[in-house]
Short mmCIF file of C-alpha atoms and ligand atoms in Angstrom, two decimals:
data_model
loop_
_atom_site.label_atom_id
_atom_site.label_comp_id
_atom_site.label_asym_id
_atom_site.label_seq_id
_atom_site.Cartn_x
_atom_site.Cartn_y
_atom_site.Cartn_z
CA MET A 21 3.74 26.10 20.57
CA PHE A 22 2.99 24.30 17.31
CA ASP A 23 -0.76 23.90 16.81
CA ILE A 24 -2.25 21.14 14.73
CA ALA A 25 -5.75 19.87 13.96
CA ILE A 26 -6.78 16.26 13.43
CA LEU A 27 -9.54 15.64 10.87
CA GLY A 28 -11.28 12.32 11.52
CA PHE A 29 -11.01 10.68 14.94
CA GLY A 30 -11.18 7.02 13.96
CA THR A 31 -8.50 4.36 14.36
CA VAL A 32 -5.61 6.39 12.95
CA GLY A 33 -6.73 9.82 14.19
CA SER A 34 -7.11 8.59 17.77
CA GLY A 35 -3.80 6.74 17.44
CA VAL A 36 -2.12 10.04 16.51
CA MET A 37 -3.50 11.61 19.68
CA GLU A 38 -2.31 8.63 21.72
CA VAL A 39 1.23 8.76 20.33
CA ILE A 40 1.44 12.53 20.81
CA GLU A 41 0.40 12.15 24.46
CA LYS A 42 2.51 9.08 25.12
CA ASN A 43 5.73 10.50 23.66
CA SER A 44 5.09 14.21 24.21
CA ASP A 45 8.54 15.02 25.65
CA MET A 46 10.42 13.36 22.87
CA ILE A 47 8.13 14.73 20.18
CA SER A 48 8.51 18.30 21.48
CA GLN A 49 12.25 17.83 21.65
CA ASN A 50 12.43 16.50 18.08
CA ALA A 51 10.08 19.19 16.76
CA ALA A 52 12.02 21.85 18.74
CA GLN A 53 8.68 23.13 20.10
CA GLU A 54 5.63 21.81 21.87
CA VAL A 55 3.17 20.09 19.50
CA ARG A 56 -0.42 20.73 20.60
CA VAL A 57 -3.63 19.29 19.16
CA LYS A 58 -5.88 22.36 19.09
CA TYR A 59 -8.89 20.81 17.34
CA ILE A 60 -10.28 17.45 16.40
CA VAL A 61 -12.82 17.70 13.58
CA ASP A 62 -15.37 14.88 13.51
CA VAL A 63 -19.13 14.88 13.02
CA ARG A 64 -19.70 11.94 15.38
CA ASP A 65 -20.73 12.24 19.01
CA PHE A 66 -17.79 12.04 21.46
CA THR A 67 -19.69 12.93 24.63
CA GLY A 68 -17.72 11.63 27.60
CA SER A 69 -14.47 11.32 25.65
CA PRO A 70 -11.41 12.88 27.35
CA TYR A 71 -11.04 14.91 24.17
CA GLU A 72 -14.62 16.21 24.14
CA ASP A 73 -13.43 19.81 24.52
CA LEU A 74 -11.27 19.60 21.42
CA ILE A 75 -13.95 18.14 19.16
CA ILE A 76 -15.58 20.46 16.65
CA ARG A 77 -17.78 19.76 13.66
CA ASP A 78 -17.02 22.80 11.52
CA PHE A 79 -13.83 22.49 9.48
CA ALA A 80 -13.99 26.22 8.64
CA ILE A 81 -12.80 26.96 12.20
CA VAL A 82 -9.56 25.12 11.45
CA GLU A 83 -9.31 26.65 7.99
CA ASN A 84 -9.60 30.18 9.38
CA ASP A 85 -7.35 29.75 12.41
CA PRO A 86 -3.89 31.12 11.54
CA ASP A 87 -2.38 29.33 14.54
CA VAL A 88 -3.02 25.92 12.99
CA LYS A 89 0.03 25.19 10.90
CA VAL A 90 -0.57 21.54 10.10
CA VAL A 91 -3.77 19.67 9.35
CA ILE A 92 -3.78 15.89 9.87
CA GLU A 93 -6.18 14.23 7.47
CA THR A 94 -7.17 10.81 8.79
CA ILE A 95 -10.70 10.80 7.41
CA GLY A 96 -10.04 8.41 4.52
CA GLY A 97 -11.67 8.23 1.11
CA VAL A 98 -11.69 10.86 -1.60
CA GLY A 99 -14.79 12.89 -0.74
CA VAL A 100 -14.60 15.31 2.15
CA ALA A 101 -10.95 14.29 2.69
CA LEU A 102 -10.03 15.79 -0.69
CA GLU A 103 -12.07 18.94 -0.11
CA PHE A 104 -10.55 19.60 3.33
CA SER A 105 -7.03 18.81 2.11
CA LEU A 106 -7.35 21.27 -0.78
CA ARG A 107 -8.82 23.94 1.49
CA SER A 108 -6.07 23.43 4.08
CA LEU A 109 -3.32 23.75 1.46
CA ARG A 110 -4.99 26.81 -0.10
CA ALA A 111 -5.12 28.35 3.40
CA GLY A 112 -1.32 27.93 3.59
CA LYS A 113 -1.32 24.99 5.98
CA SER A 114 0.74 21.85 5.55
CA VAL A 115 -1.20 18.60 5.38
CA VAL A 116 -0.16 15.21 6.76
CA THR A 117 -2.17 12.17 5.76
CA SER A 118 -2.42 8.40 6.03
CA ASN A 119 -4.99 8.33 3.22
CA LYS A 120 -3.58 6.14 0.43
CA GLU A 121 -6.70 6.34 -1.69
CA LEU A 122 -6.44 10.11 -1.76
CA VAL A 123 -2.70 10.19 -2.50
CA ALA A 124 -3.03 7.49 -5.17
CA THR A 125 -5.85 9.27 -6.99
CA HIS A 126 -5.12 12.97 -6.33
CA GLY A 127 -1.48 13.01 -5.20
CA TYR A 128 -0.25 14.86 -8.28
CA GLU A 129 -2.78 17.65 -7.82
CA LEU A 130 -2.22 17.86 -4.05
CA THR A 131 1.58 17.88 -4.16
CA ARG A 132 1.49 20.48 -6.95
CA LEU A 133 -0.80 22.72 -4.89
CA ALA A 134 1.46 22.28 -1.84
CA ARG A 135 4.43 23.33 -3.98
CA GLU A 136 2.58 26.41 -5.26
CA LYS A 137 1.64 27.38 -1.72
CA GLY A 138 5.11 26.72 -0.29
CA VAL A 139 3.79 24.21 2.24
CA ASN A 140 4.18 20.46 2.72
CA TYR A 141 1.95 17.56 1.78
CA LEU A 142 3.34 14.54 3.63
CA PHE A 143 2.09 10.94 3.52
CA GLU A 144 4.62 8.56 5.07
CA ALA A 145 1.78 6.58 6.68
CA SER A 146 0.03 5.95 3.38
CA VAL A 147 2.25 2.99 2.47
CA GLY A 148 3.49 0.23 4.77
CA GLY A 149 1.82 1.53 7.96
CA GLY A 150 4.67 2.26 10.36
CA ILE A 151 7.48 1.21 7.99
CA PRO A 152 9.68 4.10 6.87
CA ILE A 153 9.46 3.82 3.06
CA ILE A 154 8.51 7.21 1.55
CA ARG A 155 11.49 9.04 3.05
CA PRO A 156 13.98 6.26 2.33
CA ILE A 157 12.91 6.24 -1.33
CA THR A 158 13.01 10.01 -1.74
CA GLN A 159 16.05 10.69 0.44
CA CYS A 160 18.27 7.73 1.34
CA LEU A 161 17.93 6.08 -2.09
CA ALA A 162 17.91 9.33 -4.05
CA ALA A 163 21.22 8.49 -5.71
CA ASN A 164 19.70 5.44 -7.41
CA LYS A 165 17.73 4.91 -10.54
CA ILE A 166 15.05 2.61 -9.20
CA LYS A 167 14.23 -0.23 -11.56
CA GLU A 168 11.64 -2.15 -9.60
CA ILE A 169 9.67 -2.11 -6.36
CA TYR A 170 7.54 -4.95 -5.11
CA GLY A 171 6.26 -6.45 -1.93
CA ILE A 172 3.57 -7.25 0.56
CA LEU A 173 1.71 -3.99 1.02
CA ASN A 174 -1.47 -5.01 2.82
CA GLY A 175 -1.48 -6.14 6.44
CA THR A 176 -5.06 -7.41 6.45
CA THR A 177 -4.70 -9.90 3.61
CA ASN A 178 -1.29 -11.07 4.79
CA TYR A 179 -2.77 -11.57 8.26
CA ILE A 180 -5.71 -13.53 6.81
CA LEU A 181 -3.45 -15.80 4.73
CA THR A 182 -1.14 -16.39 7.69
CA GLU A 183 -3.97 -17.14 10.13
CA MET A 184 -5.59 -19.56 7.70
CA VAL A 185 -2.36 -21.44 7.12
CA LYS A 186 -0.75 -21.37 10.55
CA ASN A 187 -3.73 -21.38 12.90
CA GLY A 188 -6.38 -23.09 10.79
CA ALA A 189 -8.70 -20.07 10.95
CA THR A 190 -11.46 -19.75 8.39
CA PHE A 191 -11.37 -16.76 6.06
CA ASP A 192 -14.23 -15.07 7.95
CA GLN A 193 -12.64 -15.66 11.36
CA ALA A 194 -9.31 -14.24 10.20
CA LEU A 195 -10.98 -11.22 8.59
CA GLY A 196 -13.02 -10.58 11.76
CA GLN A 197 -9.82 -10.62 13.81
CA ALA A 198 -8.08 -8.25 11.35
CA GLN A 199 -11.04 -5.88 11.71
CA ALA A 200 -11.00 -6.16 15.51
CA ASN A 201 -7.24 -5.39 15.49
CA GLY A 202 -7.85 -2.22 13.46
CA TYR A 203 -6.00 -3.48 10.36
CA ALA A 204 -8.82 -3.58 7.82
CA GLU A 205 -10.27 -0.74 5.78
CA ALA A 206 -13.77 0.55 6.64
CA ASN A 207 -14.93 -1.57 3.72
CA PRO A 208 -12.62 -4.62 3.85
CA ASP A 209 -13.34 -5.34 0.18
CA ALA A 210 -10.63 -2.76 -0.49
CA ASP A 211 -8.16 -5.09 1.24
CA ILE A 212 -9.47 -8.42 -0.04
CA LYS A 213 -9.92 -7.37 -3.67
CA GLY A 214 -6.45 -5.80 -3.81
CA HIS A 215 -7.50 -2.13 -4.22
CA ASP A 216 -5.54 -1.06 -1.15
CA VAL A 217 -2.36 -2.63 -2.55
CA CYS A 218 -3.11 -1.04 -5.91
CA ARG A 219 -3.25 2.42 -4.31
CA LYS A 220 0.01 1.81 -2.47
CA ILE A 221 1.90 0.55 -5.53
CA CYS A 222 0.64 3.65 -7.40
CA ILE A 223 2.12 5.91 -4.72
CA LEU A 224 5.41 3.99 -4.71
CA SER A 225 5.56 4.10 -8.52
CA ALA A 226 5.10 7.86 -8.54
CA LEU A 227 7.90 8.29 -6.00
CA CYS A 228 10.25 5.78 -7.62
CA PHE A 229 9.64 6.59 -11.28
CA GLY A 230 8.54 10.24 -11.22
CA HIS A 231 5.13 9.94 -12.89
CA HIS A 232 1.68 9.55 -11.41
CA VAL A 233 0.30 6.06 -11.98
CA TYR A 234 -3.48 6.16 -11.66
CA PRO A 235 -5.13 3.16 -9.92
CA ASN A 236 -7.56 2.51 -12.78
CA LEU A 237 -4.56 1.73 -15.04
CA VAL A 238 -3.20 -1.00 -12.75
CA PRO A 239 -4.57 -4.55 -13.24
CA THR A 240 -5.58 -5.69 -9.76
CA GLU A 241 -6.44 -9.07 -8.27
CA GLY A 242 -7.02 -9.77 -4.59
CA ILE A 243 -6.84 -12.93 -2.51
CA GLU A 244 -10.29 -14.33 -3.36
CA SER A 245 -8.79 -16.88 -5.73
CA VAL A 246 -6.31 -18.23 -3.15
CA THR A 247 -7.42 -21.60 -1.73
CA LEU A 248 -5.96 -23.74 1.03
CA THR A 249 -5.50 -26.44 -1.61
CA ASP A 250 -3.20 -24.17 -3.62
CA ILE A 251 -1.36 -23.05 -0.48
CA ALA A 252 -0.66 -26.73 0.30
CA TYR A 253 0.53 -27.52 -3.25
CA ALA A 254 2.68 -24.37 -3.25
CA GLY A 255 4.26 -25.49 0.05
CA SER A 256 5.02 -28.91 -1.41
CA ILE A 257 7.18 -27.33 -4.13
CA GLY A 258 8.87 -24.82 -1.78
CA TYR A 259 6.73 -21.70 -2.24
CA LYS A 260 4.30 -19.56 -0.23
CA ILE A 261 1.37 -17.66 -1.69
CA LYS A 262 1.56 -13.91 -1.08
CA LEU A 263 -0.41 -10.96 -2.43
CA LEU A 264 2.16 -8.68 -4.09
CA GLY A 265 2.08 -5.21 -5.57
CA ARG A 266 4.79 -4.80 -8.17
CA ALA A 267 6.01 -1.95 -10.37
CA ILE A 268 8.83 -1.97 -12.90
CA SER A 269 10.48 0.89 -14.75
CA ARG A 270 11.32 -0.11 -18.30
CA GLU A 271 14.13 1.13 -20.53
CA ASP A 272 11.54 2.81 -22.80
CA GLY A 273 10.39 4.94 -19.86
CA LYS A 274 7.11 3.09 -19.41
CA ILE A 275 5.94 1.67 -16.11
CA ALA A 276 4.52 -1.83 -15.67
CA ALA A 277 2.47 -2.15 -12.49
CA TYR A 278 0.02 -4.74 -11.23
CA VAL A 279 -1.33 -6.43 -8.11
CA ALA A 280 -1.80 -10.20 -7.87
CA PRO A 281 -1.24 -13.20 -5.62
CA HIS A 282 2.10 -14.89 -6.37
CA LEU A 283 3.91 -18.03 -5.44
CA VAL A 284 7.05 -16.71 -3.76
CA ARG A 285 9.99 -19.07 -3.28
CA GLU A 286 10.63 -19.82 0.40
CA GLU A 287 14.23 -18.56 0.15
CA ASN A 288 12.98 -15.10 -0.84
CA LEU A 289 12.82 -12.90 2.30
CA ILE A 290 9.35 -11.70 1.24
CA SER A 291 8.15 -15.25 1.75
CA GLY A 292 8.89 -14.99 5.47
CA VAL A 293 6.78 -11.85 5.93
CA GLU A 294 3.84 -13.09 7.99
CA GLY A 295 0.79 -11.75 9.80
CA VAL A 296 0.20 -8.00 9.69
CA MET A 297 3.80 -7.37 8.67
CA ASN A 298 4.61 -5.82 5.31
CA GLY A 299 7.83 -6.29 3.36
CA ILE A 300 8.90 -4.08 0.48
CA VAL A 301 11.88 -4.69 -1.82
CA VAL A 302 13.35 -1.74 -3.72
CA ARG A 303 15.81 -2.52 -6.53
CA GLY A 304 18.16 0.38 -7.27
CA ASN A 305 20.92 0.51 -9.87
CA ALA A 306 23.55 1.39 -7.26
CA ILE A 307 22.35 -0.27 -4.06
CA GLY A 308 20.93 -3.46 -5.58
CA ASP A 309 18.07 -4.88 -3.52
CA VAL A 310 17.07 -3.33 -0.21
CA MET A 311 14.15 -4.58 1.86
CA PHE A 312 11.93 -2.70 4.31
CA TYR A 313 10.02 -4.71 6.91
CA GLY A 314 7.62 -3.91 9.74
CA ALA A 315 4.06 -3.49 10.92
CA GLY A 316 2.03 -2.63 7.84
CA ALA A 317 -1.24 -1.71 9.54
CA GLY A 318 -2.68 -0.95 12.95
CA LYS A 319 -3.45 2.09 15.04
CA LEU A 320 -0.12 2.89 16.67
CA PRO A 321 2.25 1.80 13.88
CA THR A 322 0.34 3.98 11.42
CA ALA A 323 0.15 6.83 13.92
CA SER A 324 3.92 6.52 14.41
CA ALA A 325 4.43 7.43 10.74
CA VAL A 326 1.85 10.25 10.87
CA VAL A 327 3.47 11.82 13.93
CA ALA A 328 6.91 11.61 12.31
CA ASP A 329 5.48 13.66 9.43
CA ILE A 330 4.03 16.18 11.90
CA ILE A 331 7.48 16.59 13.45
CA ASP A 332 8.97 17.00 9.99
CA ALA A 333 6.35 19.60 9.08
CA ALA A 334 7.08 21.47 12.32
CA LYS A 335 10.77 21.54 11.41
CA HIS A 336 10.10 22.65 7.83
CA VAL A 337 7.54 25.41 8.19
CA SER A 338 9.46 27.71 5.91
CA ALA A 339 11.40 25.12 3.90
CA ARG A 340 9.50 22.69 1.71
CA LYS A 341 10.34 19.02 1.63
CA TRP A 342 10.77 17.86 -1.94
CA LEU A 343 7.97 15.40 -2.53
CA SER A 344 6.28 15.64 -5.91
CA TRP A 345 6.19 14.11 -9.39
CA GLU A 346 4.92 14.65 -12.91
CA ASP A 347 1.45 13.73 -14.08
CA GLY A 348 0.94 10.39 -15.84
CA GLY A 349 -1.52 8.65 -18.11
CA PRO A 350 -2.16 5.53 -20.17
CA GLU A 351 0.72 6.40 -22.53
CA MET A 352 3.15 5.84 -19.61
CA ILE A 353 1.87 2.35 -18.87
CA TYR A 354 3.37 -0.92 -20.15
CA ASP A 355 0.93 -3.84 -20.38
CA ALA A 356 1.61 -6.04 -17.33
CA ASP A 357 0.35 -9.03 -19.32
CA LEU A 358 3.58 -8.79 -21.35
CA LEU A 359 5.79 -9.29 -18.29
CA GLU A 360 7.32 -12.75 -18.26
CA ASN A 361 7.41 -15.20 -15.38
CA ALA A 362 6.80 -18.86 -14.64
CA TRP A 363 3.19 -19.78 -13.80
CA TYR A 364 1.69 -22.16 -11.26
CA VAL A 365 -1.27 -24.01 -12.78
CA ARG A 366 -3.81 -26.37 -11.19
CA THR A 367 -5.96 -28.15 -13.73
CA SER A 368 -8.31 -31.09 -14.08
CA ALA A 369 -6.42 -32.12 -17.25
CA THR A 370 -4.12 -35.16 -17.00
CA PRO A 371 -0.30 -34.84 -16.96
CA GLU A 372 -0.24 -36.37 -20.46
CA GLN A 373 -2.63 -33.72 -21.79
CA VAL A 374 -0.55 -31.01 -20.12
CA LYS A 375 2.68 -32.39 -21.64
CA GLY A 376 1.04 -32.47 -25.07
CA ILE A 377 0.29 -28.75 -24.86
CA PHE A 378 3.08 -27.29 -22.69
CA GLY A 379 5.93 -29.72 -23.44
CA ASP A 380 8.37 -30.54 -20.70
CA VAL A 381 6.93 -28.78 -17.64
CA SER A 382 7.59 -29.42 -13.98
CA PHE A 383 4.84 -31.34 -12.10
CA ALA A 384 4.08 -31.19 -8.37
CA GLY A 385 4.02 -34.61 -6.74
CA GLY A 386 1.24 -35.98 -4.52
CA CYS A 387 -1.70 -34.44 -6.38
CA LYS A 388 -5.25 -35.69 -5.90
CA ALA A 389 -6.29 -38.18 -8.60
CA GLU A 390 -8.58 -35.74 -10.37
CA GLU A 391 -6.12 -32.85 -10.67
CA THR A 392 -2.67 -31.94 -11.94
CA VAL A 393 -0.42 -29.17 -10.66
CA PHE A 394 2.48 -27.93 -12.77
CA THR A 395 4.70 -24.91 -13.27
CA THR A 396 5.34 -23.49 -16.73
CA ALA A 397 8.45 -22.13 -18.40
CA VAL A 398 8.94 -18.34 -18.22
CA ILE A 399 6.26 -16.86 -20.50
CA ASN A 400 4.02 -13.82 -20.52
CA LYS A 401 0.31 -13.84 -19.67
CA LYS A 402 -0.81 -13.59 -23.27
CA GLN A 403 1.30 -16.63 -24.23
CA ALA A 404 0.09 -18.49 -21.13
CA ASP A 405 -3.55 -17.71 -21.96
CA VAL A 406 -3.23 -19.20 -25.46
CA LEU A 407 -1.93 -22.48 -24.02
CA LEU A 408 -4.26 -22.49 -21.01
CA SER A 409 -7.32 -22.04 -23.22
CA LYS A 410 -6.86 -25.71 -24.16
CA ILE A 411 -7.26 -27.11 -20.62
CA PRO A 412 -9.68 -26.48 -17.72
CA VAL A 413 -7.81 -24.18 -15.34
CA LEU A 414 -8.68 -24.40 -11.63
CA SER A 415 -6.00 -21.97 -10.39
CA LEU A 416 -3.36 -19.80 -11.98
CA PHE A 417 -0.71 -17.73 -10.18
CA ARG A 418 2.44 -15.90 -11.16
CA MET A 419 5.68 -17.14 -9.61
CA VAL A 420 8.68 -15.17 -8.32
CA ASP A 421 11.98 -16.51 -7.08
N1 HSE B 285 -6.08 -1.88 5.53
C1 HSE B 285 -4.70 -1.56 5.40
C2 HSE B 285 -3.88 -2.83 5.52
C3 HSE B 285 -4.31 -0.56 6.45
O1 HSE B 285 -4.43 -3.83 6.01
O2 HSE B 285 -2.72 -2.85 5.15
C4 HSE B 285 -2.93 0.00 6.30
O3 HSE B 285 -2.77 0.72 5.12
#
């Protein structure tokens, strides 16, 4: 019998229970022993729930129970979730989490503690929901020097953009549906303002490049600036607008990472990633580009990744999985504003004014009389800002082919 405890019985925590019950035979077979949820720690009232008997409020019971080998942290946030994770690891228990905020901000400290204690700290569900991405990076792609990783890392915002474009939903309707489907964060601002993507690109950067990238060092924009007008203009020149997280390893050892909406060319596979799906491209120096695609949010997809980690922890009780990195800091970071790309610009300046400043740029056809849409040559943000300071800018987005 392999006893575990679930901390936090919300969307993901209850999904973990559901998957364990639904696939119990297969999970026991894969874990080579029966996996049993011994406790669920949650301070809320679950009277009448089929799991009422398992619910406790006092985490110390889990901490002091030597039978509990793995603690599943699905509380979220960096308050009590951090405290309970540290206490679990110090008590010699492995921890499995879906908490991207915690891994992105305290992952270095937590993985180091796990290493010291000879236990595992596993977080497959923290990026890409149900998509296998942490293991592929650390195991299947381990022979590569990874140069870049980018993609759609937030199901809620991708769902909102897709619903607005394909089904004519308003922003609020699409967000409400994402919340009802269990995709959105407790505070959906984390999705909409790009913080969730920021946390995920920080985790991926640490795994790909070996140094912790702290979220406060990553310039982050969400989807608030994306309008249906821009989506239509983008479509007319063969692009879709997608919120991307992107991180690049430079020759000088620095890491450039940022989060922003981009115009993505329709031929790029990322462009076809719709709804709650996520798509992540990893560029290795041996494999070239490899793309991971699947459900990026939601109760059961996320629980699928958590339970896979539980099985892995059950199989590695006395053998640690290698999953750690060095600390990082501002000295490791390359200014993302120096990365070069073409830019999509919507302005109230005339095409003649634009030509006078930018030279021979490419204009979108069919614009409204009072506005001009054009795409620039490949320049960095600082160069673009100098030129753009001379015209009224209505929208500005990076472009990727
Ligand atoms: N709110 C997140 C998303 C959940 O929409 O992608 C999965 O991390």
